[in-house]
Each structure stands twice: as structure tokens, then as C-alpha cells.
Coordinates of C-alpha atoms and ligand atoms in Angstrom, one line a residue:
M5 CA 0.0 -0.1 0.0
K6 CA 1.4 3.4 -0.9
S7 CA 2.6 5.8 1.7
L8 CA 0.9 9.1 2.1
P9 CA 3.6 11.0 0.3
E10 CA 3.6 8.9 -2.6
I11 CA -0.3 9.3 -3.3
F12 CA 0.0 13.2 -3.1
D13 CA 2.9 13.0 -5.1
G14 CA 0.6 10.9 -7.5
F15 CA -1.9 13.8 -7.4
S16 CA 1.3 16.2 -8.5
D17 CA 1.6 13.9 -11.3
A18 CA -2.0 13.3 -12.3
R19 CA -1.8 15.8 -15.3
K20 CA 1.1 14.2 -17.0
E21 CA -0.7 10.6 -16.6
G22 CA -4.0 11.9 -17.9
F23 CA -2.4 12.6 -21.3
L24 CA -2.6 9.1 -22.1
K25 CA -5.9 8.3 -20.1
V26 CA -7.6 10.9 -22.5
K27 CA -5.7 9.5 -25.5
E28 CA -7.0 6.1 -24.4
L29 CA -10.5 7.2 -23.8
K30 CA -10.9 9.0 -27.2
E31 CA -9.7 6.2 -29.4
S32 CA -12.0 4.3 -27.3
G33 CA -14.7 6.5 -29.0
K34 CA -15.3 8.8 -25.9
N35 CA -16.3 12.7 -27.0
V36 CA -14.2 15.7 -24.9
V37 CA -15.3 19.0 -23.8
G38 CA -12.6 21.1 -22.9
I39 CA -13.7 23.2 -20.1
F40 CA -12.0 26.5 -18.4
C41 CA -14.2 27.8 -15.4
T42 CA -16.2 26.9 -12.4
Y43 CA -19.6 27.8 -14.0
T44 CA -19.6 25.0 -16.3
P45 CA -22.0 22.9 -15.3
K46 CA -20.3 19.5 -15.8
E47 CA -23.7 17.6 -14.8
L48 CA -24.6 18.4 -18.6
I49 CA -21.4 16.8 -20.2
I50 CA -21.8 13.7 -18.0
A51 CA -25.0 13.3 -19.0
A52 CA -24.3 13.5 -22.7
D53 CA -21.8 10.6 -21.6
A54 CA -18.7 12.8 -22.8
I55 CA -15.5 13.5 -20.4
A56 CA -15.2 17.1 -19.2
V57 CA -11.6 18.1 -19.0
G58 CA -9.7 21.4 -17.5
L59 CA -8.3 23.7 -19.9
C60 CA -6.9 26.4 -17.5
G61 CA -3.3 27.1 -18.4
T62 CA -1.1 26.8 -15.4
S63 CA 2.5 26.9 -16.5
E64 CA 4.7 29.5 -17.8
D65 CA 5.7 27.7 -21.0
P66 CA 3.4 28.9 -23.5
I67 CA 2.7 32.0 -22.5
P68 CA 5.4 33.9 -25.0
A69 CA 3.6 32.2 -27.8
A70 CA 0.4 33.2 -26.5
E71 CA 1.6 36.8 -26.2
K72 CA 2.5 37.2 -30.0
E73 CA -1.4 37.3 -30.4
L74 CA -2.7 38.8 -26.8
P75 CA -1.4 41.6 -24.8
R76 CA 1.0 41.3 -22.5
N77 CA -0.6 42.7 -20.0
L78 CA -3.2 40.0 -19.7
C79 CA -3.9 37.5 -17.1
P80 CA -1.3 34.8 -17.0
L81 CA -4.2 32.1 -16.6
I82 CA -5.7 33.6 -19.8
K83 CA -2.6 33.9 -22.0
S84 CA -1.3 30.4 -20.9
S85 CA -5.1 28.5 -21.4
Y86 CA -4.7 30.1 -24.9
G87 CA -0.9 29.6 -25.8
F88 CA -1.6 25.7 -25.2
A89 CA -4.2 25.7 -27.7
L90 CA -1.8 27.6 -30.0
T91 CA 1.0 25.9 -30.0
D92 CA -1.0 22.3 -29.5
Q93 CA 1.4 21.5 -26.6
C94 CA -1.4 20.3 -24.4
P95 CA -2.8 17.2 -25.5
Y96 CA -6.3 18.0 -23.3
T97 CA -6.9 21.1 -25.7
Y98 CA -5.8 19.2 -28.6
F99 CA -7.9 16.0 -27.9
S100 CA -11.2 18.1 -27.4
D101 CA -14.3 18.0 -29.5
L102 CA -15.8 21.2 -28.1
L103 CA -14.9 24.2 -25.7
V104 CA -17.2 25.1 -23.4
G105 CA -16.3 28.6 -22.2
E106 CA -18.5 31.7 -20.2
T107 CA -18.9 35.3 -20.5
T108 CA -16.7 35.7 -17.1
C109 CA -13.8 38.2 -17.2
D110 CA -13.4 40.4 -20.0
G111 CA -10.0 38.7 -21.1
K112 CA -11.5 35.3 -20.8
K113 CA -14.5 35.9 -22.9
K114 CA -12.4 38.0 -25.8
M115 CA -9.9 35.2 -25.7
Y116 CA -12.9 32.5 -26.1
E117 CA -13.6 34.8 -29.3
L118 CA -10.3 33.6 -30.6
L119 CA -10.1 30.0 -29.7
G120 CA -13.2 30.0 -31.5
D121 CA -11.1 30.3 -34.6
M122 CA -9.1 26.8 -33.5
K123 CA -11.7 24.5 -32.3
P124 CA -15.6 24.2 -32.0
M125 CA -16.8 26.4 -29.3
H126 CA -19.5 27.0 -27.3
I127 CA -19.8 30.2 -25.0
M128 CA -22.7 30.2 -22.4
Q129 CA -23.7 33.9 -21.6
L130 CA -23.0 34.4 -17.7
P131 CA -25.0 37.1 -16.0
Q132 CA -23.0 39.0 -13.7
N133 CA -26.0 39.1 -10.9
Y134 CA -27.0 36.2 -8.8
N135 CA -29.5 38.0 -6.8
D136 CA -32.3 39.0 -9.7
K137 CA -34.8 36.6 -11.3
E138 CA -33.9 38.1 -14.7
S139 CA -30.7 36.9 -14.4
F140 CA -31.7 33.6 -13.4
D141 CA -34.1 33.1 -15.9
M142 CA -31.2 34.2 -18.5
W143 CA -28.9 31.6 -17.1
E144 CA -31.6 28.8 -17.3
S145 CA -31.8 29.4 -20.9
E146 CA -28.3 29.3 -21.3
I147 CA -28.2 25.7 -19.2
M148 CA -31.0 24.7 -21.7
K149 CA -28.9 25.8 -25.0
L150 CA -26.0 23.8 -23.7
K151 CA -28.0 20.8 -22.9
E152 CA -29.1 21.3 -27.2
R153 CA -25.8 21.6 -28.1
M154 CA -23.9 18.6 -26.5
E155 CA -27.0 16.8 -27.9
E156 CA -26.8 18.3 -31.5
Q157 CA -22.8 18.3 -31.1
F158 CA -22.9 14.1 -29.9
G159 CA -26.1 13.0 -31.5
V160 CA -27.0 11.7 -28.0
K161 CA -30.4 12.6 -26.1
I162 CA -29.8 13.5 -22.6
T163 CA -32.9 12.0 -20.7
D164 CA -33.9 13.0 -17.5
E165 CA -32.8 9.7 -16.0
K166 CA -28.9 10.9 -17.4
I167 CA -29.3 13.9 -16.1
R168 CA -30.7 13.2 -12.6
A169 CA -27.3 10.3 -12.5
A170 CA -24.8 12.8 -13.4
I171 CA -26.4 15.4 -10.6
R172 CA -25.9 12.5 -8.3
L173 CA -22.4 11.7 -9.3
V174 CA -21.0 14.9 -9.2
N175 CA -22.8 15.6 -5.9
E176 CA -21.1 12.8 -4.3
E177 CA -17.8 14.0 -5.9
R178 CA -18.2 17.1 -3.9
K179 CA -19.5 15.8 -0.8
V180 CA -16.5 13.6 -0.6
T181 CA -14.3 16.6 -1.7
K182 CA -15.5 18.6 1.0
E183 CA -15.0 15.6 3.5
F184 CA -11.4 15.6 2.3
Y185 CA -10.6 19.3 2.9
E186 CA -12.7 19.4 5.9
L187 CA -9.9 17.3 7.5
S188 CA -7.9 20.5 8.0
L189 CA -10.6 21.4 10.8
L190 CA -8.8 19.2 12.7
N191 CA -6.2 21.4 15.1
P192 CA -3.0 20.8 14.2
P193 CA -4.1 19.9 11.0
P194 CA -3.6 16.3 9.6
L195 CA -2.0 17.6 6.1
K196 CA -0.1 20.0 4.8
G197 CA -1.7 22.8 2.6
L198 CA 0.2 22.1 -0.1
D199 CA -0.6 18.1 -0.6
M200 CA -4.1 19.5 0.0
Q201 CA -3.5 21.6 -3.0
K202 CA -1.9 18.9 -5.1
T203 CA -4.9 16.6 -4.6
L204 CA -7.8 19.2 -5.6
E205 CA -5.5 20.1 -8.7
G206 CA -4.8 16.6 -9.5
I207 CA -8.4 15.5 -9.4
K208 CA -9.5 17.5 -12.2
F209 CA -7.2 15.3 -14.5
K210 CA -8.9 12.1 -13.3
F211 CA -11.7 11.5 -16.0
E212 CA -13.6 8.5 -14.3
R213 CA -16.3 10.4 -11.7
T214 CA -16.5 7.0 -9.7
Q215 CA -12.5 6.4 -9.3
I216 CA -12.1 10.1 -7.9
I217 CA -14.7 9.4 -5.6
D218 CA -13.2 5.8 -4.4
E219 CA -9.9 7.6 -4.2
L220 CA -10.8 10.5 -2.1
K221 CA -13.0 8.6 0.0
A222 CA -9.6 6.4 0.7
L223 CA -7.4 9.2 1.2
T224 CA -9.5 10.8 3.9
K225 CA -9.8 7.6 5.5
K226 CA -6.1 7.0 5.4
V227 CA -5.3 10.4 6.7
K228 CA -7.7 10.1 9.6
S229 CA -6.4 6.6 10.7
E230 CA -2.7 8.0 10.6
Y231 CA -3.5 11.3 12.8
E232 CA -5.3 9.0 15.1
A233 CA -2.3 6.9 15.4
G234 CA -0.2 10.1 16.3
H235 CA 1.4 11.4 13.0
R236 CA 1.7 14.9 13.0
P237 CA 2.6 16.5 9.9
V238 CA 2.0 20.3 11.3
P239 CA 3.2 21.7 14.6
E240 CA 0.5 22.5 16.6
D241 CA 1.2 26.0 16.7
A242 CA 1.5 26.8 13.5
P243 CA -0.5 29.6 12.1
R244 CA -3.6 28.8 10.2
I245 CA -4.3 30.7 7.3
L246 CA -6.8 31.0 4.5
V247 CA -6.3 31.3 1.1
T248 CA -8.7 33.0 -1.0
G249 CA -8.3 35.1 -4.9
C250 CA -8.0 33.7 -8.1
P251 CA -7.3 30.4 -9.1
L252 CA -3.9 28.6 -7.8
G253 CA -2.8 26.2 -10.1
G254 CA -0.1 28.2 -11.4
V255 CA 1.3 29.6 -8.4
A256 CA 0.8 27.2 -5.8
D257 CA 4.1 26.1 -5.8
K258 CA 5.9 29.9 -4.8
V259 CA 3.0 31.1 -2.7
I260 CA 1.8 27.8 -0.8
K261 CA 5.1 26.7 -0.1
A262 CA 6.5 29.9 0.8
V263 CA 3.9 30.0 3.7
E264 CA 4.4 26.7 4.8
D265 CA 8.2 27.1 4.6
S266 CA 7.8 29.8 6.8
G267 CA 5.9 28.0 9.7
G268 CA 2.4 28.5 8.4
V269 CA 0.1 25.9 7.5
V270 CA -2.9 26.5 4.7
V271 CA -6.0 24.9 6.2
C272 CA -8.9 26.4 4.0
Y273 CA -8.7 27.2 -0.1
E274 CA -11.9 29.8 -0.4
N275 CA -10.9 29.7 -4.5
C276 CA -12.1 27.5 -7.2
G277 CA -11.6 23.9 -6.6
G278 CA -11.5 24.5 -3.0
V279 CA -14.7 25.7 -1.0
K280 CA -16.4 28.3 -3.6
S281 CA -16.9 25.2 -5.8
N282 CA -17.6 22.3 -3.8
E283 CA -19.5 23.8 -0.6
R284 CA -23.0 24.1 -2.5
L285 CA -24.7 21.0 -4.0
V286 CA -27.4 20.6 -7.0
D287 CA -30.5 20.0 -5.1
E288 CA -31.6 16.6 -6.2
S289 CA -35.4 17.2 -5.7
K290 CA -36.1 20.1 -8.1
D291 CA -36.4 20.0 -11.7
P292 CA -32.6 19.2 -13.2
Y293 CA -32.1 22.1 -15.0
E294 CA -33.5 24.8 -12.6
A295 CA -31.8 23.0 -9.6
I296 CA -28.4 23.0 -11.9
A297 CA -28.9 26.8 -12.6
E298 CA -29.7 27.5 -9.1
K299 CA -26.2 26.0 -7.9
Y300 CA -23.8 27.4 -10.7
I301 CA -25.3 31.2 -10.5
S302 CA -24.6 31.5 -6.9
I303 CA -20.9 30.7 -7.3
P304 CA -19.3 34.1 -5.4
C305 CA -16.7 34.7 -8.2
S306 CA -15.2 38.2 -8.3
V307 CA -16.9 38.5 -12.0
M308 CA -20.4 39.3 -10.2
S309 CA -21.7 42.3 -9.3
P310 CA -22.5 43.1 -6.3
N311 CA -20.7 39.9 -4.9
D312 CA -21.3 39.8 -1.1
D313 CA -21.7 36.1 -0.8
R314 CA -18.1 36.0 -1.3
M315 CA -17.6 38.0 2.0
E316 CA -20.5 36.0 3.7
L317 CA -18.4 33.0 2.6
L318 CA -15.0 33.9 3.9
S319 CA -16.6 35.2 6.7
E320 CA -18.0 31.9 7.8
M321 CA -14.6 30.0 6.6
V322 CA -12.7 32.2 8.9
E323 CA -14.8 31.3 12.0
K324 CA -15.3 27.9 10.8
Y325 CA -11.6 26.8 10.4
N326 CA -10.3 28.8 13.2
I327 CA -8.0 31.2 10.8
D328 CA -5.1 33.2 12.2
G329 CA -4.6 35.2 8.8
V330 CA -5.7 35.4 5.3
V331 CA -3.7 35.7 1.8
E332 CA -5.0 36.8 -0.9
I333 CA -3.6 36.0 -4.5
I334 CA -3.9 38.3 -7.2
L335 CA -2.8 37.2 -10.8
Q336 CA -1.5 40.1 -12.5
A337 CA -4.3 42.1 -14.5
C338 CA -7.3 40.3 -13.0
H339 CA -9.2 43.4 -12.2
T340 CA -12.0 41.9 -10.8
Y341 CA -10.4 40.1 -7.8
N342 CA -7.8 43.2 -7.1
V343 CA -11.0 45.4 -6.9
E344 CA -12.2 43.4 -4.5
T345 CA -9.2 43.0 -2.6
I346 CA -10.4 46.6 -1.2
E347 CA -13.7 44.8 0.5
V348 CA -12.0 41.4 1.1
K349 CA -9.1 43.6 3.5
K350 CA -12.2 45.7 5.4
R351 CA -13.9 42.3 6.0
V352 CA -10.8 40.6 7.3
N353 CA -9.0 43.6 8.8
G354 CA -12.5 44.9 10.4
K355 CA -14.9 42.5 11.0
H356 CA -12.7 39.4 11.9
G357 CA -9.4 41.6 13.6
L358 CA -6.9 39.6 11.8
P359 CA -3.8 40.1 9.6
Y360 CA -4.5 40.0 5.7
L361 CA -1.8 39.9 3.0
C362 CA -2.3 40.9 -0.7
L363 CA 0.2 39.0 -3.3
E364 CA 0.1 40.1 -6.8
T365 CA 1.9 37.6 -8.8
D366 CA 2.2 35.7 -12.4
Y367 CA 3.3 32.6 -13.5
S368 CA 7.3 33.5 -13.6
K369 CA 9.8 32.4 -11.2
S370 CA 11.1 36.1 -10.6
D371 CA 9.6 36.9 -7.3
T372 CA 9.6 34.0 -5.7
G373 CA 12.5 35.3 -3.4
Q374 CA 10.4 38.6 -2.7
I375 CA 7.1 36.5 -2.0
L376 CA 8.9 34.0 0.4
T377 CA 9.9 37.4 2.3
R378 CA 6.8 39.5 2.1
I379 CA 5.4 35.7 3.3
G380 CA 7.9 34.9 6.2
A381 CA 7.3 38.6 7.5
F382 CA 3.4 38.2 7.7
I383 CA 3.6 35.0 9.4
E384 CA 6.2 36.1 12.0
M385 CA 3.8 38.8 13.0
M386 CA 0.9 36.3 14.2
Ligands
BJ8_422 S1 -15.4 31.3 -11.5 S2 -12.4 32.4 -10.1 S3 -12.3 30.2 -12.7 S4 -13.9 32.8 -13.8 S5 -7.8 35.1 -13.0 S6 -9.1 34.3 -16.0 S7 -11.4 36.0 -13.6 S8 -8.8 37.5 -15.0 S9 -10.2 32.1 -13.6 FE1 -12.2 31.7 -12.9 FE2 -14.5 30.8 -13.1 FE3 -14.4 32.7 -11.5 FE4 -13.4 30.5 -10.7 FE5 -10.1 36.5 -15.3 FE6 -9.1 36.8 -13.1 FE7 -7.9 36.1 -15.1 FE8 -9.8 34.6 -13.8

């Protein structure tokens, strides 16, 4: 049986290992849908018997190629995702039969227009307000349009039975993901934040949902039993950090590692892939399309205006995880998250009386030392 470090390293390698898997699935006749965002209703892709693969770029390698066409002053996640498509360097993009994107931030939605010249692309018009009925109705009709596109593109019928089964499956995945990250409610936490991040990132590149569910359940059980047997990977006095802001895939190695090398421990990720995408389930008792629309429009991403639910979620997590400090990651040129830092800072310093650190970074390694110094000073004052 594998040890915990071996299991976490396995999740780290999941992206590379998935290359072969996606090729096999493609050769066996499976359709592949490339997605970029937490707003994509995966249930519709699964109900169409296709597999959903995440295409958000997390590497700086394809950025120079992307910058030949896109402005340099654009978020690295957008440039990296586009660069992968442009250079055919990413097998997931290469094997995708259809790409699905949403009109989230300006950079992403304009980049999707260009991607549409390379690959079949379906763009969902995302309303920017989760509080009013008109926005909800518009989003529900976008969900129905995606259903029609899936059926047309892949020549399948998404029956009521299939969509309900997909909802149950993805809900189960969310529940086990939540049970996994809630391990860090324990004090001291039974795992390091970097290992948690590797796992949350790695499951995106495993395509059999039942396999993800089984692996996460087994991992949670193993972490718990080793903890009960006395294994303590984190010292009791390590400051407990909540990380919020932009998606972390491309910067986790420098930021999360810096927190933990400085003596802190990340116990909660409010970002996409963590709490933001997994706390709320799709209501299984309702009309499936209405329930899917409700779940996805309620994601409190900074592209929404106003976005009070994010502040509420942050407060809830700060209290629930007994947080000592909040670190916010802003990817360069992400205006929506950057503007919201003012509200986040007020909430963390004012309501909770806790220290807050905002770091603006990109995918290069050039600021690694500077980040380590700033995080080191931040952790030291706790
Ligand atoms: S639901 S966080 S995955 S949009 S970081 S590309 S917002 S400029 S990634 Fe995101 Fe969906 Fe929201 Fe989540 Fe634009 Fe900002 Fe870049 Fe961003």
C-alpha cells in the first residue's frame, strides 16, 4: 500500500498521467469537452456521455507564444490557456471535440472568441448578478442551450434519468471533496496545505468520476487513521492560513510553499477548486435544469456584481477553520479580484481583526524570493 507522500505525489503527477488516459478514452470513442471555469455545468457533459477536462493553463511555457497574439498585460491564466491551444502543446486541448466557456471576465471572454477560430466552441452568456430573477431566467435558458448543443454535437439524447444520475454523481464528488478538505478543521491539521492543493488540483485530471470518489474516500480515511495513530505533519502552533483570490494552479508552488516554509499552514482554500466550488450542491429534489442553474449562478466569483456572498462565505470560513491570517492571491491583470481586495481587506481586518496579505503575482519564478520574504514577515507577526 502506498504511503501518504507517495499518494500526494501521485496527485501532483495526475496532469501528466492523464495525457495517456485521455488519448485512450478518445481512441475508445469517447467525446471530450474542454472547460475553463467553475461555472461550466459538468453534469450536462457527463449526461451526454462525454468527459470534461479542465484546460485552464497553469504553466508559463506557452505564454511567449500567446503574447504574439494577445496583449502582454493580460492575466497569465488566460495567456497560458490560449498559448496551449495555439501551440498544440496540451494534449487535453488537442483531443477536445468541443470547448465550453462562459462570459466571465473581459480577458477570458475575448480570448474565447479567438479560440473559436481553432476549435468548435460553445460560449455560455453568464449574467453578472446572482440576486435577480431576470439574471436567473437568462442563465437557466443558457443551461438549456448547452444541453441542446451537447445533444446536437454528440448525437445523443440527455434524458431526465441521465441528467439526474449525473447530478447525483457530481454531488457525491463534491461531498467527498469537502470531507477531504474539512480534515483541516482538526487542530493541528493532519495534512499540509500544499498536499491538499496538489490533491484538489490533481483530481481535475482524473476522468472517471467514480474513481475520483473512491480515491478521495480512501485518502481521507488514511489521513484520519494515521492522525489517530499519532502522525502529526504540522506543528500545533503553526498559524492557520486561509487562501483566497484567483485560481492557484499556476502559483501554488511558490505561494503555498512559501507559507509553509515560513512556519504557517494553509487550512482552507476559498478559491475555485476548494470551498467556492464544492460547498453548495445541486438540489436533487427539484427540476434538474432549474437546480443546476441555481447551483452555478450562486458561485461567488469576483466577476459577479455585487458579490456580497463571497464576503459572507469568507467570514463563515474564517470562523469555521479558526483562521489566524488571510492571504489573497491576485494574478496580474485580474481586475475583478484586484478591485475586490479592498472589501476583503476590510472584512478580514475590520470584522475579524485578523491580518491580511495581498500578493500580486504571475506564473514566472522571478518573484519567488520576494514572495518568500513578504510571507515570512506576515507569518512572523502572528
Ligand atoms: S469562477 S475565478 S474559474 S472566472 S484570474 S481568468 S477572473 S483575469 S479564473 Fe475564474 Fe471561473 Fe471565476 Fe473561478 Fe479572469 Fe481573473 Fe484571470 Fe480568472
